[in-house]
Amino acid sequence: MFKTLIIDDEPLARSRLRRLLAAYTDAIVIIGEAANGEEGAELINLLKPDVIFLDIEMPMLNGFEMLDKLEFHPIVIFATAYDQYAIRAFEENSIDYLLKPIEADRLAKTIQKLQKNVIKNDFEAIRQLAFNEPAKKATTLSLQIGERFVLIKIADINYVEADEKYVFIYTNDHKKYITDFTLKALEEKLGEDFMRIHRSIIINNNQVAEIRRSFNGAFVFIMKGAQEIRLKSSRSYANEIRKAFEI
Amino acid sequence: MLTRCRKSWLRTNIKYGLIGLVLGLLVYVTQSAIANALKPIEYLIASLTFSTSISLTIANMVHFATSTKLLRNWENVWRNFTIYYLISFAGMIIAVELTYLVLGYFYNWESQFPHTKDYLFDSILVLVVCTLIYVDIYRKALQANKLNQKELELHKMNELRSNAELEALQAKINPHFLYNALNSIAGLIKDNPDQAEEMTIKLSKLFRYSINQSQENLVSIREEAELLSLYLEIEKIRFGNRVTFEVNIGAGLYTTKIPRFLIQPLVENALKHGLKYNAANGRLAVDVFAEVTDLVIQVADNGQPFASDLVLGYGLQSTFDKIQLLYGAHGKVELINSPQKMVQIKIPLAHV
C-alpha cells in the first residue's frame, strides 16, 4: 500500500483526483491533502508519505519550490495543466506526470508503474529540470523610480552610460533614465544585442550608425538618432569590438 | 541626381588629374636618375602631359562605363575585369595619339602615327596603376556589398520583431487556464452537475470571445468587463473565496473602446504572481476611470510588492507591447508599489 498525499490549490482538482484514486483502494491509501506548497511541505515532513500527487502552479510555494524544501523525499507524480518544455523533459527522465484534465486510463498506467516500482525519483534531476527551463528572452526592462516602475523596450535603448555615482539609460527618442542597476547587472539583463565598449559605457549594437578608428586602438561610435551621439571606446575592449563588428 | 553625378565626375577628374601629374613626375625623376642627370624641362612637360592625359582619359571612360551600368555589377569579377582593362588600354592609346597631335602642333614635332613604340612602356605603367586601382575599387565594392547584406539582415530582424508584436495583439486565453478549468468541470460533473453545466457555458463564452471572429483590436469597455466577469466567476467556482474581487467602471465609459483582452491578462497575472503569498484574504480591484484627457485602467492587489529586480512575465510584457504598438508614446504602462500596489495603464481618451 502506498501512503499518498494530494497537493493542489484547487479543491475541485483534489476531489476529482481523490475520486479517480478510489478505484485503487488495494494500492493507494490517501492520508492527506494540502492546498499549497507550504502546507504540502509541512505535511510531507510530518506524515512521510510514499507518494505525492503534486500540482506545479500553486500559491505560497509552487510545486518545484516545495520539493526544494523537503527533508523527506517521497515518490513524486506531477499532476498539472503545465504542458510546457520542462514537463516534457520530465518524461525523458522517467519522472511521471499526469496532464490535466486527468484521464483515468493514464492514471491506471501510473498506478501500474508504482506497483512495479519503476518510478525512481532522482530529486537532483527534478530540480535541474524545474529550474533550467530556458528563460524566455526578456524584451522589456522595468526600471524602479521611487515607488514606480517604468517599462522600457530593450530594443529602444540606445546606450547606457555611468558616471561616478549613477547609471543612466538613454533611449532612441533621447530620453534619459536614471537607474539603480549597476552596469554589470544591466549588461546581463540587456542581452546579446548589447556590448560594453568602455568601463562605463554599454551600447546597443543595432543602434550603431558608424564606427571610426581613433588613436591607440580605440574606436568612436556614432549612434543612430536625431541628435549626434559619439561614444568613445577604451582600448581594453578593442578585441571584443573588432570581433563583434567584424572590423 | 544630376548635380550628384556632376560632382562625382568633377571629383573623379581632380583625383585622376593629380594621379596623372604624380605619375608624370615619377617618370621624369626615374628618367633623370637613369641618365644620372636632370633631363631638360621639355621632358618634364611632355611626361606630365602624357601621363595626365592618359590618366584622365581612362578615368573618364571608366566613369562613363560605370554610370551607364556597363561596369556596375562588381560581383561578376571576370566580366568586369575584362571590360575594365579593355577600356584602360583603349583609353591609353587614344590619349597617347591625341597628346602627340596636340603637342606636335605646339612644338612642331614631326612624328609617325600611330606611336606603337610608346605603347609598350605606357602599357606597363597603365597595367600596374590600373591593377592597383582596380583592386582598391573591388575591395570597396565587396565591403559595400557586405554592408548591404548586414542591412538586409537587420531589416529581416525588424520584420520578425513586428510579427512578434502583432502576435501580442492577438488575444489569447492562457491554455493553462483552459485545461485547469476543464479539469474542474470534470471534477464537478458527478458531484455538482448544475455547476458543471454553468461552468461549461461560461468557459464557452470566454473561448468565443477569445477566438474573436471579427479580428478587431479595439472593443468596448462593456465587452471587456463581461469577459472579465466570466473569467472571475470561473475562478470563483474553482477557488472559492481565496481572493475577493471588485470591479469599478466609471460612469459613461462603457462604450469607450480599449484594446481587446487588455484587462483579463493583468488580473490573471495579479492572481498568479501578485497574490502568490496570499493563501487567503487576497483582494483584487479593477478600476477604470477618466482623468482629464486620459483613460486610466488600474489593476490593484494587496499582495507582495513588485520586486526591484522584477523580470516581466508574459502577461505584463504583452500588455506593454500592445499599448506601445497601438498608442506609441501616448500610451503608458506603469507598475506602482505605493500607496497602492497596482499596474496602471493610461491611454488617451481622444484616441480611443
XYZ file of C-alpha atoms in Angstrom:
599
model
C 0.000 0.000 0.000
C 1.211 3.465 -0.864
C 0.580 6.191 1.646
C -0.465 9.036 -0.602
C -0.758 12.806 -0.310
C -2.574 15.091 -2.767
C -1.179 18.622 -3.101
C -3.184 21.016 -5.254
C -4.511 24.502 -4.647
C -7.856 23.758 -6.280
C -10.429 21.873 -4.155
C -12.204 20.555 -7.278
C -8.955 19.150 -8.654
C -8.205 17.451 -5.327
C -11.653 15.906 -5.044
C -11.534 14.680 -8.634
C -8.160 13.012 -8.114
C -9.428 11.510 -4.875
C -12.370 10.047 -6.731
C -10.172 8.673 -9.534
C -7.812 7.133 -6.993
C -10.721 5.471 -5.197
C -10.568 2.788 -7.905
C -7.242 1.620 -6.488
C -8.011 1.042 -2.821
C -5.799 -2.040 -2.936
C -2.764 0.107 -3.833
C -3.409 3.635 -2.652
C -4.406 4.997 0.703
C -4.853 8.739 0.842
C -3.516 10.085 4.099
C -3.951 13.790 3.487
C -4.413 16.817 1.235
C -2.681 20.176 1.058
C -3.841 23.356 -0.666
C -0.471 24.957 -1.286
C 3.243 24.277 -1.260
C 3.801 25.423 2.265
C 1.112 23.162 3.726
C 2.365 20.412 1.466
C 5.944 20.596 2.731
C 4.749 20.555 6.337
C 2.525 17.519 5.782
C 5.217 15.592 3.906
C 7.810 16.143 6.605
C 5.216 15.163 9.210
C 3.453 12.210 7.564
C 6.289 10.865 5.381
C 4.047 9.611 2.560
C 5.263 7.103 -0.041
C 3.761 9.011 -2.954
C 2.632 12.564 -3.583
C 0.454 13.852 -6.408
C 1.730 17.370 -6.925
C 0.379 20.364 -8.823
C 3.000 22.815 -10.054
C 1.363 26.235 -10.111
C 0.214 26.982 -6.588
C 0.229 29.947 -4.227
C 2.851 30.310 -1.472
C 5.363 27.774 -2.735
C 4.854 26.286 -6.164
C 5.434 22.578 -6.689
C 9.115 22.896 -7.556
C 9.855 25.313 -4.737
C 8.117 22.975 -2.331
C 10.256 20.000 -3.397
C 13.292 22.108 -2.634
C 12.138 22.475 0.976
C 11.680 18.795 1.751
C 13.607 16.835 4.356
C 11.815 13.658 3.352
C 11.647 12.621 -0.299
C 8.580 10.658 -1.425
C 7.898 9.469 -4.991
C 6.565 12.471 -6.923
C 3.872 12.304 -9.565
C 3.142 15.673 -11.082
C -0.480 16.480 -11.865
C -0.546 19.638 -13.903
C -2.010 21.570 -16.810
C 1.514 22.743 -17.398
C 2.212 21.292 -20.845
C 5.477 23.057 -21.375
C 9.086 22.477 -22.138
C 10.094 21.475 -18.622
C 7.323 18.987 -18.170
C 8.013 17.286 -21.491
C 11.627 16.864 -20.479
C 10.368 15.027 -17.381
C 9.248 12.131 -19.494
C 12.747 11.551 -20.806
C 13.964 11.359 -17.233
C 11.283 8.826 -16.261
C 9.663 11.282 -13.923
C 5.953 10.577 -14.046
C 3.333 13.236 -14.647
C -0.397 13.459 -15.351
C -1.766 16.186 -17.575
C -4.987 17.878 -16.524
C -7.760 17.108 -17.195
C -6.535 13.774 -15.858
C -7.542 10.675 -17.821
C -8.487 7.526 -15.910
C -6.531 5.289 -18.340
C -3.410 7.366 -17.938
C -3.745 7.206 -14.166
C -4.012 3.405 -14.405
C -0.575 3.354 -16.040
C 0.869 5.452 -13.259
C -0.519 3.040 -10.651
C 0.965 0.092 -12.572
C 4.321 1.812 -12.626
C 4.076 2.445 -8.908
C 3.299 -1.207 -8.234
C 6.150 -2.380 -10.428
C 8.333 0.015 -8.551
C 9.712 1.594 -11.737
C 9.275 5.220 -10.689
C 12.577 6.215 -9.198
C 12.678 9.907 -8.436
C 16.021 11.469 -8.787
C 15.451 14.705 -6.888
C 18.534 16.281 -8.323
C 17.196 15.627 -11.841
C 13.837 17.162 -10.953
C 15.489 20.207 -9.510
C 17.620 20.653 -12.606
C 14.719 20.245 -14.982
C 12.465 22.513 -12.986
C 14.827 25.414 -12.692
C 16.575 25.074 -16.023
C 13.618 25.969 -18.148
C 15.104 28.381 -20.649
C 14.005 31.840 -19.630
C 12.114 33.500 -22.434
C 14.189 36.343 -23.756
C 13.041 39.445 -21.946
C 12.132 42.228 -24.361
C 11.209 44.763 -21.709
C 13.168 46.290 -18.868
C 11.472 47.549 -15.714
C 13.201 50.459 -14.016
C 12.329 51.354 -10.472
C 11.969 55.079 -9.919
C 10.894 55.604 -6.332
C 7.676 53.658 -5.829
C 7.055 53.314 -9.555
C 8.427 51.112 -12.262
C 8.807 52.479 -15.752
C 8.848 49.946 -18.552
C 11.283 50.351 -21.444
C 11.572 48.211 -24.558
C 15.098 46.846 -24.564
C 15.376 47.376 -28.333
C 14.597 51.079 -27.782
C 17.645 51.584 -25.585
C 20.419 53.399 -27.447
C 23.186 53.218 -24.880
C 23.914 53.178 -21.170
C 26.475 55.360 -19.502
C 27.698 55.503 -15.916
C 29.245 58.488 -14.222
C 30.842 58.350 -10.797
C 27.594 57.895 -8.924
C 24.768 56.983 -11.237
C 23.918 54.876 -14.234
C 21.866 56.489 -16.990
C 19.911 54.778 -19.737
C 19.439 56.738 -22.971
C 16.666 55.691 -25.335
C 16.407 56.155 -29.078
C 13.986 59.053 -28.591
C 16.672 60.780 -26.492
C 15.047 60.256 -23.125
C 17.297 59.748 -20.143
C 16.503 57.420 -17.261
C 18.437 57.074 -14.047
C 18.678 53.577 -12.597
C 19.912 51.756 -9.521
C 21.135 48.835 -11.599
C 24.888 48.512 -11.948
C 26.395 48.347 -15.417
C 27.252 44.725 -14.787
C 23.661 43.869 -13.881
C 22.385 45.758 -16.917
C 24.840 44.023 -19.209
C 23.265 40.738 -18.161
C 19.682 41.961 -18.429
C 20.070 43.616 -21.810
C 21.347 40.503 -23.529
C 23.428 39.781 -26.576
C 22.497 42.800 -28.701
C 24.383 44.988 -26.279
C 28.082 45.271 -25.563
C 30.470 47.031 -23.263
C 32.814 49.367 -25.144
C 34.193 51.166 -22.140
C 34.378 50.668 -18.399
C 31.383 52.982 -18.107
C 29.534 52.547 -21.444
C 27.268 49.842 -22.865
C 25.893 50.315 -26.367
C 23.086 48.753 -28.369
C 24.881 47.150 -31.315
C 21.827 47.605 -33.506
C 21.874 51.351 -32.932
C 25.392 51.974 -34.185
C 25.407 54.169 -37.293
C 29.149 54.394 -37.827
C 32.401 53.311 -36.239
C 35.562 55.344 -36.680
C 39.042 54.372 -35.709
C 40.628 56.566 -33.088
C 44.085 56.640 -31.525
C 45.565 53.733 -29.640
C 43.213 51.092 -30.956
C 40.174 52.866 -29.593
C 37.017 53.449 -31.630
C 34.489 56.239 -31.808
C 30.905 55.012 -32.107
C 28.406 57.296 -33.748
C 24.936 56.239 -32.716
C 21.737 56.408 -34.749
C 19.288 59.122 -33.790
C 18.274 62.685 -34.426
C 20.970 64.088 -32.167
C 24.571 63.243 -32.792
C 25.934 60.975 -30.112
C 29.593 59.982 -30.134
C 30.864 57.379 -27.716
C 34.496 56.540 -27.391
C 35.575 53.019 -26.573
C 38.543 52.223 -24.429
C 41.445 50.203 -25.691
C 40.849 47.282 -23.372
C 37.604 46.442 -25.227
C 39.175 46.720 -28.704
C 39.330 42.960 -29.312
C 35.702 42.343 -28.396
C 34.635 45.281 -30.538
C 36.596 44.081 -33.544
C 35.100 40.643 -33.191
C 31.542 41.889 -32.750
C 31.590 44.261 -35.708
C 33.983 42.266 -37.903
C 36.356 45.172 -38.301
C 20.734 63.366 -59.017
C 22.290 65.310 -61.830
C 24.304 67.546 -59.508
C 25.445 64.491 -57.613
C 26.548 62.939 -60.882
C 28.409 66.108 -61.878
C 30.025 66.368 -58.506
C 31.331 62.846 -58.664
C 32.515 63.466 -62.241
C 34.407 66.569 -61.096
C 35.888 64.664 -58.170
C 36.995 61.850 -60.456
C 38.747 64.299 -62.775
C 40.538 66.133 -59.991
C 41.623 62.880 -58.385
C 42.907 61.276 -61.572
C 44.399 64.533 -62.811
C 46.502 64.583 -59.656
C 47.389 60.921 -60.000
C 48.481 61.644 -63.617
C 50.681 64.564 -62.511
C 52.343 62.487 -59.805
C 52.977 59.638 -62.247
C 54.419 62.054 -64.802
C 56.752 63.484 -62.197
C 57.806 59.967 -61.190
C 58.546 59.054 -64.798
C 60.633 62.217 -65.230
C 62.559 61.596 -61.991
C 63.193 57.986 -62.992
C 64.401 59.024 -66.450
C 66.719 61.602 -64.852
C 68.003 59.063 -62.355
C 68.784 56.574 -65.105
C 70.604 59.266 -67.109
C 72.288 60.383 -63.887
C 71.481 63.993 -64.771
C 68.387 66.170 -64.848
C 66.662 65.806 -68.179
C 65.716 69.051 -69.935
C 62.492 70.749 -68.877
C 60.730 69.696 -72.117
C 60.980 66.119 -70.891
C 59.140 67.026 -67.715
C 56.400 68.867 -69.617
C 55.973 66.002 -72.069
C 55.966 63.416 -69.306
C 53.400 65.347 -67.250
C 51.185 65.949 -70.279
C 51.208 62.334 -71.405
C 50.561 60.784 -68.016
C 47.852 63.309 -67.105
C 46.048 62.898 -70.387
C 46.244 59.107 -70.191
C 45.019 59.114 -66.613
C 42.133 61.500 -67.341
C 41.056 59.687 -70.487
C 40.950 56.321 -68.775
C 39.230 57.759 -65.698
C 36.544 59.399 -67.802
C 35.940 56.319 -69.854
C 35.637 54.178 -66.733
C 33.379 56.811 -65.175
C 31.177 56.730 -68.250
C 31.138 52.929 -68.289
C 30.191 52.865 -64.638
C 27.385 55.394 -64.978
C 25.969 53.522 -67.975
C 25.947 50.358 -65.865
C 28.424 48.659 -68.169
C 30.686 48.377 -65.125
C 28.237 48.157 -62.278
C 27.841 44.668 -61.070
C 31.047 44.065 -59.167
C 30.070 40.557 -58.287
C 30.790 39.415 -61.841
C 34.535 39.616 -61.405
C 35.820 38.289 -64.738
C 33.442 40.255 -66.925
C 34.264 43.491 -65.150
C 37.949 42.671 -65.122
C 37.960 42.247 -68.910
C 35.907 45.365 -69.635
C 37.981 47.416 -67.236
C 41.317 46.523 -68.841
C 39.960 46.857 -72.387
C 38.741 50.368 -71.556
C 42.036 51.201 -69.886
C 44.193 50.197 -72.828
C 41.855 51.800 -75.358
C 41.930 54.983 -73.276
C 45.707 54.849 -73.172
C 46.016 54.561 -76.970
C 43.541 57.365 -77.594
C 45.286 59.605 -75.050
C 48.763 58.935 -76.463
C 47.760 59.727 -80.018
C 45.750 62.809 -79.050
C 48.628 64.165 -76.972
C 51.054 63.662 -79.843
C 48.638 65.526 -82.051
C 48.322 68.490 -79.671
C 51.962 68.667 -78.560
C 53.086 68.151 -82.160
C 51.035 71.161 -83.137
C 52.573 73.407 -80.439
C 56.175 72.189 -80.671
C 56.178 71.376 -84.372
C 57.157 67.772 -83.754
C 57.406 65.501 -86.698
C 56.227 62.035 -85.843
C 54.709 58.935 -87.381
C 51.162 57.950 -86.292
C 50.446 55.565 -84.594
C 53.185 55.690 -81.970
C 53.376 51.960 -81.308
C 56.835 52.283 -79.755
C 55.393 54.307 -76.863
C 52.678 51.742 -76.200
C 54.925 49.187 -74.519
C 56.229 51.473 -71.781
C 52.840 53.164 -71.278
C 51.089 49.780 -71.188
C 53.286 48.599 -68.342
C 52.581 51.770 -66.403
C 48.850 51.577 -67.109
C 48.768 47.894 -66.167
C 50.454 48.494 -62.810
C 48.463 51.590 -61.849
C 45.127 50.298 -63.113
C 45.582 46.998 -61.288
C 46.256 48.827 -58.029
C 43.155 50.993 -58.522
C 41.061 48.030 -59.638
C 41.956 46.060 -56.516
C 41.014 49.060 -54.387
C 37.666 49.539 -56.163
C 36.909 45.842 -55.943
C 37.696 45.754 -52.244
C 35.392 48.721 -51.607
C 32.637 47.158 -53.681
C 32.922 43.951 -51.669
C 32.706 45.885 -48.433
C 29.644 47.785 -49.603
C 28.103 44.500 -50.608
C 28.758 43.082 -47.158
C 27.218 46.166 -45.580
C 24.144 45.779 -47.741
C 23.899 42.191 -46.610
C 24.001 43.319 -42.993
C 21.333 45.901 -43.590
C 19.188 43.258 -45.185
C 19.598 41.038 -42.145
C 18.677 43.918 -39.875
C 15.617 44.578 -41.955
C 14.602 40.935 -41.654
C 15.068 41.086 -37.902
C 12.843 44.143 -37.643
C 10.214 42.355 -39.646
C 10.359 39.419 -37.256
C 10.049 41.839 -34.391
C 6.903 43.423 -35.724
C 5.498 39.944 -36.308
C 6.065 39.229 -32.640
C 4.380 42.493 -31.831
C 1.382 41.656 -33.945
C 1.160 38.393 -32.120
C 0.929 40.388 -28.912
C -2.237 41.920 -30.279
C -3.801 38.552 -30.905
C -5.925 37.806 -27.930
C -5.336 34.523 -26.221
C -6.697 32.591 -23.320
C -3.868 31.109 -21.361
C -4.066 27.400 -22.310
C -3.020 26.560 -18.783
C -6.171 28.244 -17.509
C -8.283 26.418 -20.075
C -7.031 22.935 -19.122
C -7.391 23.673 -15.442
C -10.950 24.855 -15.952
C -11.762 21.717 -17.946
C -10.296 19.615 -15.152
C -12.550 21.443 -12.700
C -15.577 20.680 -14.867
C -14.587 17.006 -14.949
C -14.449 17.184 -11.171
C -17.848 18.850 -10.878
C -19.798 16.613 -13.250
C -20.586 13.903 -10.687
C -20.701 15.970 -7.510
C -22.469 19.054 -8.805
C -23.882 18.664 -12.332
C -25.598 22.081 -12.258
C -22.397 23.907 -11.508
C -20.562 21.830 -14.118
C -23.150 22.943 -16.652
C -22.825 26.574 -15.623
C -19.078 26.465 -15.875
C -19.159 24.820 -19.305
C -21.355 27.663 -20.600
C -19.067 30.300 -19.082
C -15.984 28.696 -20.497
C -17.538 28.538 -23.959
C -18.403 32.241 -23.809
C -14.900 33.075 -22.745
C -13.468 30.972 -25.517
C -15.775 32.503 -28.107
C -14.646 35.942 -27.071
C -11.011 34.955 -27.355
C -11.401 33.459 -30.825
C -12.796 36.836 -31.957
C -14.377 36.277 -35.340
C -14.175 39.920 -36.370
C -10.458 40.211 -35.544
C -10.975 43.682 -34.161
C -8.255 45.108 -31.977
C -10.499 47.523 -30.105
C -13.655 46.627 -28.202
C -15.943 48.473 -25.817
C -15.166 48.507 -22.126
C -18.524 46.779 -21.619
C -17.304 43.763 -23.595
C -14.019 43.691 -21.714
C -15.919 43.890 -18.419
C -18.157 40.985 -19.446
C -15.144 38.882 -20.350
C -13.522 39.756 -17.060
C -16.565 38.782 -15.041
C -16.777 35.441 -16.882
C -13.166 34.793 -16.011
C -13.629 35.837 -12.386
C -16.755 33.688 -11.982
C -14.886 30.651 -13.242
C -12.040 31.357 -10.845
C -14.547 31.745 -8.022
C -16.024 28.319 -8.732
C -12.517 26.878 -8.732
C -11.052 28.599 -5.702
C -13.972 29.784 -3.636
C -13.164 32.951 -1.773
C -9.393 32.848 -1.609
C -9.469 36.227 -3.312
C -12.231 38.846 -3.298
C -12.769 40.857 -6.448
C -14.035 44.331 -7.077
C -14.590 45.917 -10.484
C -15.427 49.634 -10.790
C -16.029 51.209 -14.147
C -16.582 54.962 -14.380
C -19.996 56.225 -15.424
C -20.324 56.811 -19.147
C -17.247 54.812 -20.036
C -18.965 51.553 -21.019
C -18.956 52.318 -24.716
C -15.395 53.637 -24.770
C -13.138 51.408 -26.823
C -9.980 49.841 -25.468
C -7.587 47.178 -26.797
C -9.148 43.738 -26.722
C -8.028 41.356 -23.955
C -6.275 44.123 -22.069
C -7.643 43.674 -18.549
C -8.047 39.914 -18.118
C -4.339 39.015 -18.526
C -3.464 41.664 -15.937
C -5.959 40.186 -13.495
C -4.671 36.675 -14.147
C -1.170 37.979 -13.590
C -2.153 39.604 -10.277
C -3.774 36.358 -9.116
C -0.806 34.228 -10.040
C 2.114 36.455 -9.062
C 0.819 39.405 -7.034
C -1.266 37.313 -4.695
C 1.011 34.290 -4.682
C 1.653 34.563 -0.948
C -1.956 35.249 -0.016
C -3.340 31.780 0.664
C -6.445 33.601 1.949
C -7.728 37.179 2.225
C -6.421 38.242 -1.162
C -8.051 41.364 -2.563
C -8.060 42.432 -6.160
C -9.592 45.591 -7.616
C -10.023 46.748 -11.194
C -10.707 50.456 -11.659
C -11.432 52.174 -14.948
C -11.919 55.937 -14.942
C -11.303 59.074 -16.962
C -8.649 61.536 -15.874
C -8.610 64.774 -17.903
C -7.735 63.513 -21.392
C -6.640 60.033 -20.321
C -8.419 56.791 -19.750
C -6.918 55.110 -16.708
C -7.103 51.387 -16.090
C -5.803 50.114 -12.778
C -5.450 46.553 -11.573
C -4.564 46.603 -7.883
C -3.975 43.828 -5.360
C -2.960 43.588 -1.720
C -0.173 41.084 -2.353
C 3.576 41.372 -2.267
C 5.088 44.494 -3.858
C 6.869 44.334 -7.207
C 10.495 43.350 -6.642
C 13.161 45.841 -7.647
C 14.799 43.322 -9.979
C 11.449 42.299 -11.431
C 11.553 40.318 -14.662
C 8.340 40.853 -16.594
C 6.229 37.796 -17.216
C 4.355 37.129 -20.417
C 1.190 38.901 -19.273
C 2.792 42.234 -18.433
C 5.148 42.141 -21.350
C 2.429 41.530 -23.935
C 0.275 44.234 -22.330
C 3.123 46.679 -22.682
C 3.725 45.587 -26.296
C 0.058 46.062 -27.063
C -0.055 49.579 -25.616
C 3.175 50.602 -27.331
C 2.061 49.227 -30.637
C -1.372 50.850 -30.557
C -0.593 54.165 -28.860
C 3.160 54.693 -29.142
C 4.378 57.468 -26.878
C 0.780 58.383 -25.954
C 0.242 55.193 -24.007
C 1.782 54.448 -20.656
C 2.133 51.314 -18.554
C 3.473 51.663 -15.050
C 3.883 49.362 -12.115
C 3.286 51.119 -8.824
C 4.049 49.873 -5.306
C 2.741 52.685 -3.152
C 0.349 53.988 -1.858
C -1.452 51.109 -3.573
C 0.239 48.259 -5.360
C -1.039 48.122 -8.920
C -0.490 48.041 -12.647
C -1.632 51.301 -14.163
C -2.355 51.879 -17.828
C -3.031 55.291 -19.299
C -4.235 55.741 -22.848
C -5.508 58.930 -24.435
C -9.311 59.224 -24.378
C -9.341 61.193 -27.620
C -7.513 58.393 -29.347
C -9.919 55.623 -28.327
